[in-house]
Amino acid sequence: MSEILRIRGGAKLEGTVPISGSKNAAVAIIPAAILGDSPSVIHNLPDIDDVYSFVKILRYLGAEVEFEHGTMRVDPRGIDRFELPDEMVNRMRASYYLVPTLMNRMGRAAVPTPGGCNIGNRPIDLTVNALTSLGSRVDTTGGVIRAEKTGDFGGSNVYLRVPSVGATINTMLAAVMAPGRTTIFNAAREPHIVDTANFLNSMGAKIRGAGMDTIRIEGVPVLHGSDEYWVIPDQIETGTLMIAAAATKGDVYLSGTIPTHMESLTAKLLEMGVDVQSEDDVIHVRSVGDHRMIEVTTAVYPGFPTDLQQPLTALMTVGWGRGRMTETIFENRFRYLDELNRMGADVRLRNNAAEINGVEKLYGARVTATDLRAGAALVVAALMAEGVSEISGVEYIKRGYEHIDEKLRHLGADIEYI
Ligand code: EPZ
């Protein structure tokens, strides 16, 4: 019988909760350590399944890895493999960061095409095009991405059709050791892009402009390990807990945050009538009355993040009037609406937008998470609902949220894994 998350709704969340390291930075920084000719030490890594998956993968490749209490030491010098078996990587989208890193270290890589949350068809054409323009021979037939450096491997101009997070990171991971200059145009600007660039620069890379839409890279022949690096706090965990605080009419302090990463969500919560204040690395969320209905459209950073679309939609189901959540990044990121409606919400999907009729309250139910952030949406809904909810599909939640049950219980929620 697989684990489920049991939540009795109604408790106000109150108190202080620490934010963990960023999943989407961690899953780029850990493979980046492969590029070093000496060990790297990485701090503030979240205790989540995706990090443990990378520990297994790096050990399989021949690296020495120790990971405990959020700190990982990676010594890549023993790596003597460039191929990975299906079962190690097919669940995680970030596994394709191993392509440019193994290709730089070993001359070639063979990595099964990445898995990841089923929120759309998740193509990899932008990465393939970028690596090709840098002078790699890339083949993706048979469900494996095979990449090999050719004699022309070197800096190039890379134009991204869309500001893809994964393609921006993969291009950086390849170009940092490609002789000459690489310029990435229309690059993604998410905080975890900047964190990955900062980590690579701490290894001796020469990357300028990360966080803007044009990134310039001077290739270097060798990278050393990063002596000590601290991963940034998780923007999406921060947002999810801010939403949960508002959803329970609570009063919560989130510590160890970067408030500027949260500006688009903060603006939307203020528009709903939630009180949000921030000082230094603390964000204070206090719900002071009925929530107003709003309209939200997801966009690339610094716009409203698609990863918070699902938890915020859950919050928006309770209130007076009509709201709308429009998803512009992924084609199929609303599968959880049926589950919310089973809890008493009144949401319809039309042209990749959730049309919401506010209801007075939600009711606990047995529901199933279909992806990581859908799981987060169901947790938010269950915290708001009257009665008990049982959420299955918790393996998704454990991939991306460090001890979410402990953190919410510490704030007063009636929640447990059973
Ligand atoms: C990253 O996925 C995140 N995953 C996702 O978070 C996040 O939702 C997404 O960025 C957008 O912010 C990791 O960082 C591990 P994209 P990624 O490439 O890199 C299209 C979570 O919940 N596209 O920016 O796959 C694509 O179809 C996960 O933590 C192409 O067309 O996202 C999508 O419509 C879910 N060709 C859009 O770009 C490509 O080669 C954005 O995708 C690549 C992407």
mmCIF file of C-alpha atoms in Angstrom, residues 256-408:
data_model
loop_
_atom_site.group_PDB
_atom_site.id
_atom_site.type_symbol
_atom_site.label_atom_id
_atom_site.label_comp_id
_atom_site.label_asym_id
_atom_site.label_seq_id
_atom_site.Cartn_x
_atom_site.Cartn_y
_atom_site.Cartn_z
ATOM 1 C CA GLY A 256 15.932 32.239 5.033
ATOM 2 C CA THR A 257 14.146 33.595 1.956
ATOM 3 C CA ILE A 258 15.112 35.997 -0.844
ATOM 4 C CA PRO A 259 12.041 38.298 -0.946
ATOM 5 C CA THR A 260 12.953 39.803 -4.325
ATOM 6 C CA HIS A 261 12.494 36.337 -5.906
ATOM 7 C CA MET A 262 8.870 36.384 -4.676
ATOM 8 C CA GLU A 263 7.730 39.773 -6.020
ATOM 9 C CA SER A 264 5.200 38.481 -8.580
ATOM 10 C CA LEU A 265 3.449 36.218 -6.034
ATOM 11 C CA THR A 266 3.601 38.916 -3.337
ATOM 12 C CA ALA A 267 1.878 41.344 -5.694
ATOM 13 C CA LYS A 268 -0.915 38.844 -6.353
ATOM 14 C CA LEU A 269 -1.423 38.013 -2.666
ATOM 15 C CA LEU A 270 -1.603 41.749 -1.838
ATOM 16 C CA GLU A 271 -4.189 42.120 -4.632
ATOM 17 C CA MET A 272 -6.232 39.355 -2.946
ATOM 18 C CA GLY A 273 -6.126 41.293 0.322
ATOM 19 C CA VAL A 274 -3.449 39.213 2.069
ATOM 20 C CA ASP A 275 -0.910 41.190 4.118
ATOM 21 C CA VAL A 276 2.683 40.446 3.009
ATOM 22 C CA GLN A 277 5.673 42.243 4.543
ATOM 23 C CA SER A 278 9.340 41.406 4.134
ATOM 24 C CA GLU A 279 12.488 42.476 5.939
ATOM 25 C CA ASP A 280 15.993 41.156 5.209
ATOM 26 C CA ASP A 281 15.521 37.381 4.607
ATOM 27 C CA VAL A 282 12.135 37.082 6.355
ATOM 28 C CA ILE A 283 8.710 37.225 4.674
ATOM 29 C CA HIS A 284 5.665 37.723 6.963
ATOM 30 C CA VAL A 285 2.320 36.546 5.538
ATOM 31 C CA ARG A 286 -0.872 37.393 7.416
ATOM 32 C CA SER A 287 -4.416 36.872 6.185
ATOM 33 C CA VAL A 288 -6.615 39.694 7.421
ATOM 34 C CA GLY A 289 -10.032 38.965 5.955
ATOM 35 C CA ASP A 290 -11.920 37.632 2.960
ATOM 36 C CA HIS A 291 -9.857 37.190 -0.169
ATOM 37 C CA ARG A 292 -10.734 39.141 -3.294
ATOM 38 C CA MET A 293 -10.874 37.261 -6.584
ATOM 39 C CA ILE A 294 -8.043 38.003 -9.038
ATOM 40 C CA GLU A 295 -6.791 37.126 -12.513
ATOM 41 C CA VAL A 296 -3.310 35.641 -12.973
ATOM 42 C CA THR A 297 -1.253 34.705 -16.043
ATOM 43 C CA THR A 298 1.931 32.623 -15.755
ATOM 44 C CA ALA A 299 5.084 33.860 -17.466
ATOM 45 C CA VAL A 300 8.836 33.338 -17.452
ATOM 46 C CA TYR A 301 10.746 35.012 -14.624
ATOM 47 C CA PRO A 302 10.299 37.675 -13.348
ATOM 48 C CA GLY A 303 6.663 37.020 -14.274
ATOM 49 C CA PHE A 304 4.332 34.826 -12.223
ATOM 50 C CA PRO A 305 5.973 31.354 -12.094
ATOM 51 C CA THR A 306 4.192 28.404 -13.687
ATOM 52 C CA ASP A 307 5.314 26.272 -10.706
ATOM 53 C CA LEU A 308 3.092 28.374 -8.418
ATOM 54 C CA GLN A 309 0.108 28.234 -10.812
ATOM 55 C CA GLN A 310 -1.228 25.109 -9.156
ATOM 56 C CA PRO A 311 -0.997 26.065 -5.456
ATOM 57 C CA LEU A 312 -2.356 29.588 -6.107
ATOM 58 C CA THR A 313 -5.311 28.241 -8.105
ATOM 59 C CA ALA A 314 -6.185 26.088 -5.066
ATOM 60 C CA LEU A 315 -6.203 29.205 -2.868
ATOM 61 C CA MET A 316 -8.361 31.077 -5.392
ATOM 62 C CA THR A 317 -11.168 28.468 -5.307
ATOM 63 C CA VAL A 318 -12.561 29.886 -2.032
ATOM 64 C CA GLY A 319 -13.933 33.452 -2.098
ATOM 65 C CA TRP A 320 -16.650 35.587 -3.670
ATOM 66 C CA GLY A 321 -16.887 36.185 -7.413
ATOM 67 C CA ARG A 322 -15.024 34.858 -10.416
ATOM 68 C CA GLY A 323 -11.275 34.456 -10.868
ATOM 69 C CA ARG A 324 -9.044 33.207 -13.667
ATOM 70 C CA MET A 325 -5.653 31.497 -13.858
ATOM 71 C CA THR A 326 -4.104 31.415 -17.355
ATOM 72 C CA GLU A 327 -1.175 29.044 -18.028
ATOM 73 C CA THR A 328 1.127 30.113 -20.859
ATOM 74 C CA ILE A 329 4.201 27.899 -20.312
ATOM 75 C CA PHE A 330 2.960 24.301 -20.314
ATOM 76 C CA GLU A 331 0.169 22.681 -22.326
ATOM 77 C CA ASN A 332 -1.186 20.308 -19.717
ATOM 78 C CA ARG A 333 -0.747 21.706 -16.234
ATOM 79 C CA PHE A 334 -4.388 21.666 -15.085
ATOM 80 C CA ARG A 335 -5.010 17.937 -14.548
ATOM 81 C CA TYR A 336 -5.492 18.606 -10.826
ATOM 82 C CA LEU A 337 -8.645 20.740 -11.350
ATOM 83 C CA ASP A 338 -10.827 17.595 -11.288
ATOM 84 C CA GLU A 339 -9.411 16.803 -7.866
ATOM 85 C CA LEU A 340 -10.130 20.324 -6.586
ATOM 86 C CA ASN A 341 -13.708 20.068 -7.905
ATOM 87 C CA ARG A 342 -14.094 16.788 -6.003
ATOM 88 C CA MET A 343 -13.306 18.840 -2.869
ATOM 89 C CA GLY A 344 -16.157 21.231 -3.657
ATOM 90 C CA ALA A 345 -14.392 23.775 -5.858
ATOM 91 C CA ASP A 346 -16.114 25.104 -8.985
ATOM 92 C CA VAL A 347 -13.412 25.451 -11.647
ATOM 93 C CA ARG A 348 -13.704 24.965 -15.415
ATOM 94 C CA LEU A 349 -10.832 24.663 -17.904
ATOM 95 C CA ARG A 350 -11.116 26.758 -21.075
ATOM 96 C CA ASN A 351 -8.285 27.565 -23.532
ATOM 97 C CA ASN A 352 -5.556 26.673 -21.031
ATOM 98 C CA ALA A 353 -7.126 28.881 -18.380
ATOM 99 C CA ALA A 354 -8.892 27.870 -15.185
ATOM 100 C CA GLU A 355 -12.185 29.802 -14.874
ATOM 101 C CA ILE A 356 -12.945 29.898 -11.150
ATOM 102 C CA ASN A 357 -16.337 30.483 -9.491
ATOM 103 C CA GLY A 358 -15.530 31.178 -5.845
ATOM 104 C CA VAL A 359 -17.198 28.856 -3.330
ATOM 105 C CA GLU A 360 -17.732 29.308 0.388
ATOM 106 C CA LYS A 361 -15.599 26.332 1.454
ATOM 107 C CA LEU A 362 -13.919 23.111 0.369
ATOM 108 C CA TYR A 363 -14.503 19.656 1.880
ATOM 109 C CA GLY A 364 -11.949 16.966 2.589
ATOM 110 C CA ALA A 365 -11.762 14.067 0.097
ATOM 111 C CA ARG A 366 -9.531 11.281 -1.196
ATOM 112 C CA VAL A 367 -7.503 12.886 -4.019
ATOM 113 C CA THR A 368 -4.516 11.984 -6.176
ATOM 114 C CA ALA A 369 -1.509 14.128 -7.068
ATOM 115 C CA THR A 370 -0.590 13.874 -10.761
ATOM 116 C CA ASP A 371 2.651 15.855 -10.529
ATOM 117 C CA LEU A 372 4.821 17.650 -7.999
ATOM 118 C CA ARG A 373 3.070 21.020 -7.921
ATOM 119 C CA ALA A 374 -0.373 19.437 -8.321
ATOM 120 C CA GLY A 375 0.492 17.710 -5.047
ATOM 121 C CA ALA A 376 1.249 21.122 -3.552
ATOM 122 C CA ALA A 377 -2.110 22.422 -4.775
ATOM 123 C CA LEU A 378 -3.920 19.518 -3.101
ATOM 124 C CA VAL A 379 -2.036 20.114 0.161
ATOM 125 C CA VAL A 380 -3.130 23.779 0.107
ATOM 126 C CA ALA A 381 -6.725 22.755 -0.646
ATOM 127 C CA ALA A 382 -6.708 20.113 2.107
ATOM 128 C CA LEU A 383 -5.407 22.641 4.650
ATOM 129 C CA MET A 384 -8.351 24.917 3.761
ATOM 130 C CA ALA A 385 -10.983 22.183 3.595
ATOM 131 C CA GLU A 386 -13.450 21.165 6.286
ATOM 132 C CA GLY A 387 -12.744 17.573 7.312
ATOM 133 C CA VAL A 388 -10.090 15.030 6.377
ATOM 134 C CA SER A 389 -8.322 14.662 3.006
ATOM 135 C CA GLU A 390 -6.150 11.752 1.947
ATOM 136 C CA ILE A 391 -3.683 12.609 -0.836
ATOM 137 C CA SER A 392 -2.036 9.794 -2.811
ATOM 138 C CA GLY A 393 0.826 10.261 -5.275
ATOM 139 C CA VAL A 394 2.961 11.634 -2.439
ATOM 140 C CA GLU A 395 6.114 10.361 -4.163
ATOM 141 C CA TYR A 396 5.797 13.436 -6.372
ATOM 142 C CA ILE A 397 5.601 15.716 -3.318
ATOM 143 C CA LYS A 398 8.694 14.114 -1.766
ATOM 144 C CA ARG A 399 10.692 14.809 -4.927
ATOM 145 C CA GLY A 400 10.451 18.548 -4.458
ATOM 146 C CA TYR A 401 9.454 19.533 -0.919
ATOM 147 C CA GLU A 402 11.756 18.843 2.010
ATOM 148 C CA HIS A 403 9.779 17.359 4.933
ATOM 149 C CA ILE A 404 6.658 19.380 4.027
ATOM 150 C CA ASP A 405 4.673 17.426 6.635
ATOM 151 C CA GLU A 406 7.086 18.358 9.447
ATOM 152 C CA LYS A 407 7.198 22.017 8.374
ATOM 153 C CA LEU A 408 3.397 22.311 8.215
#
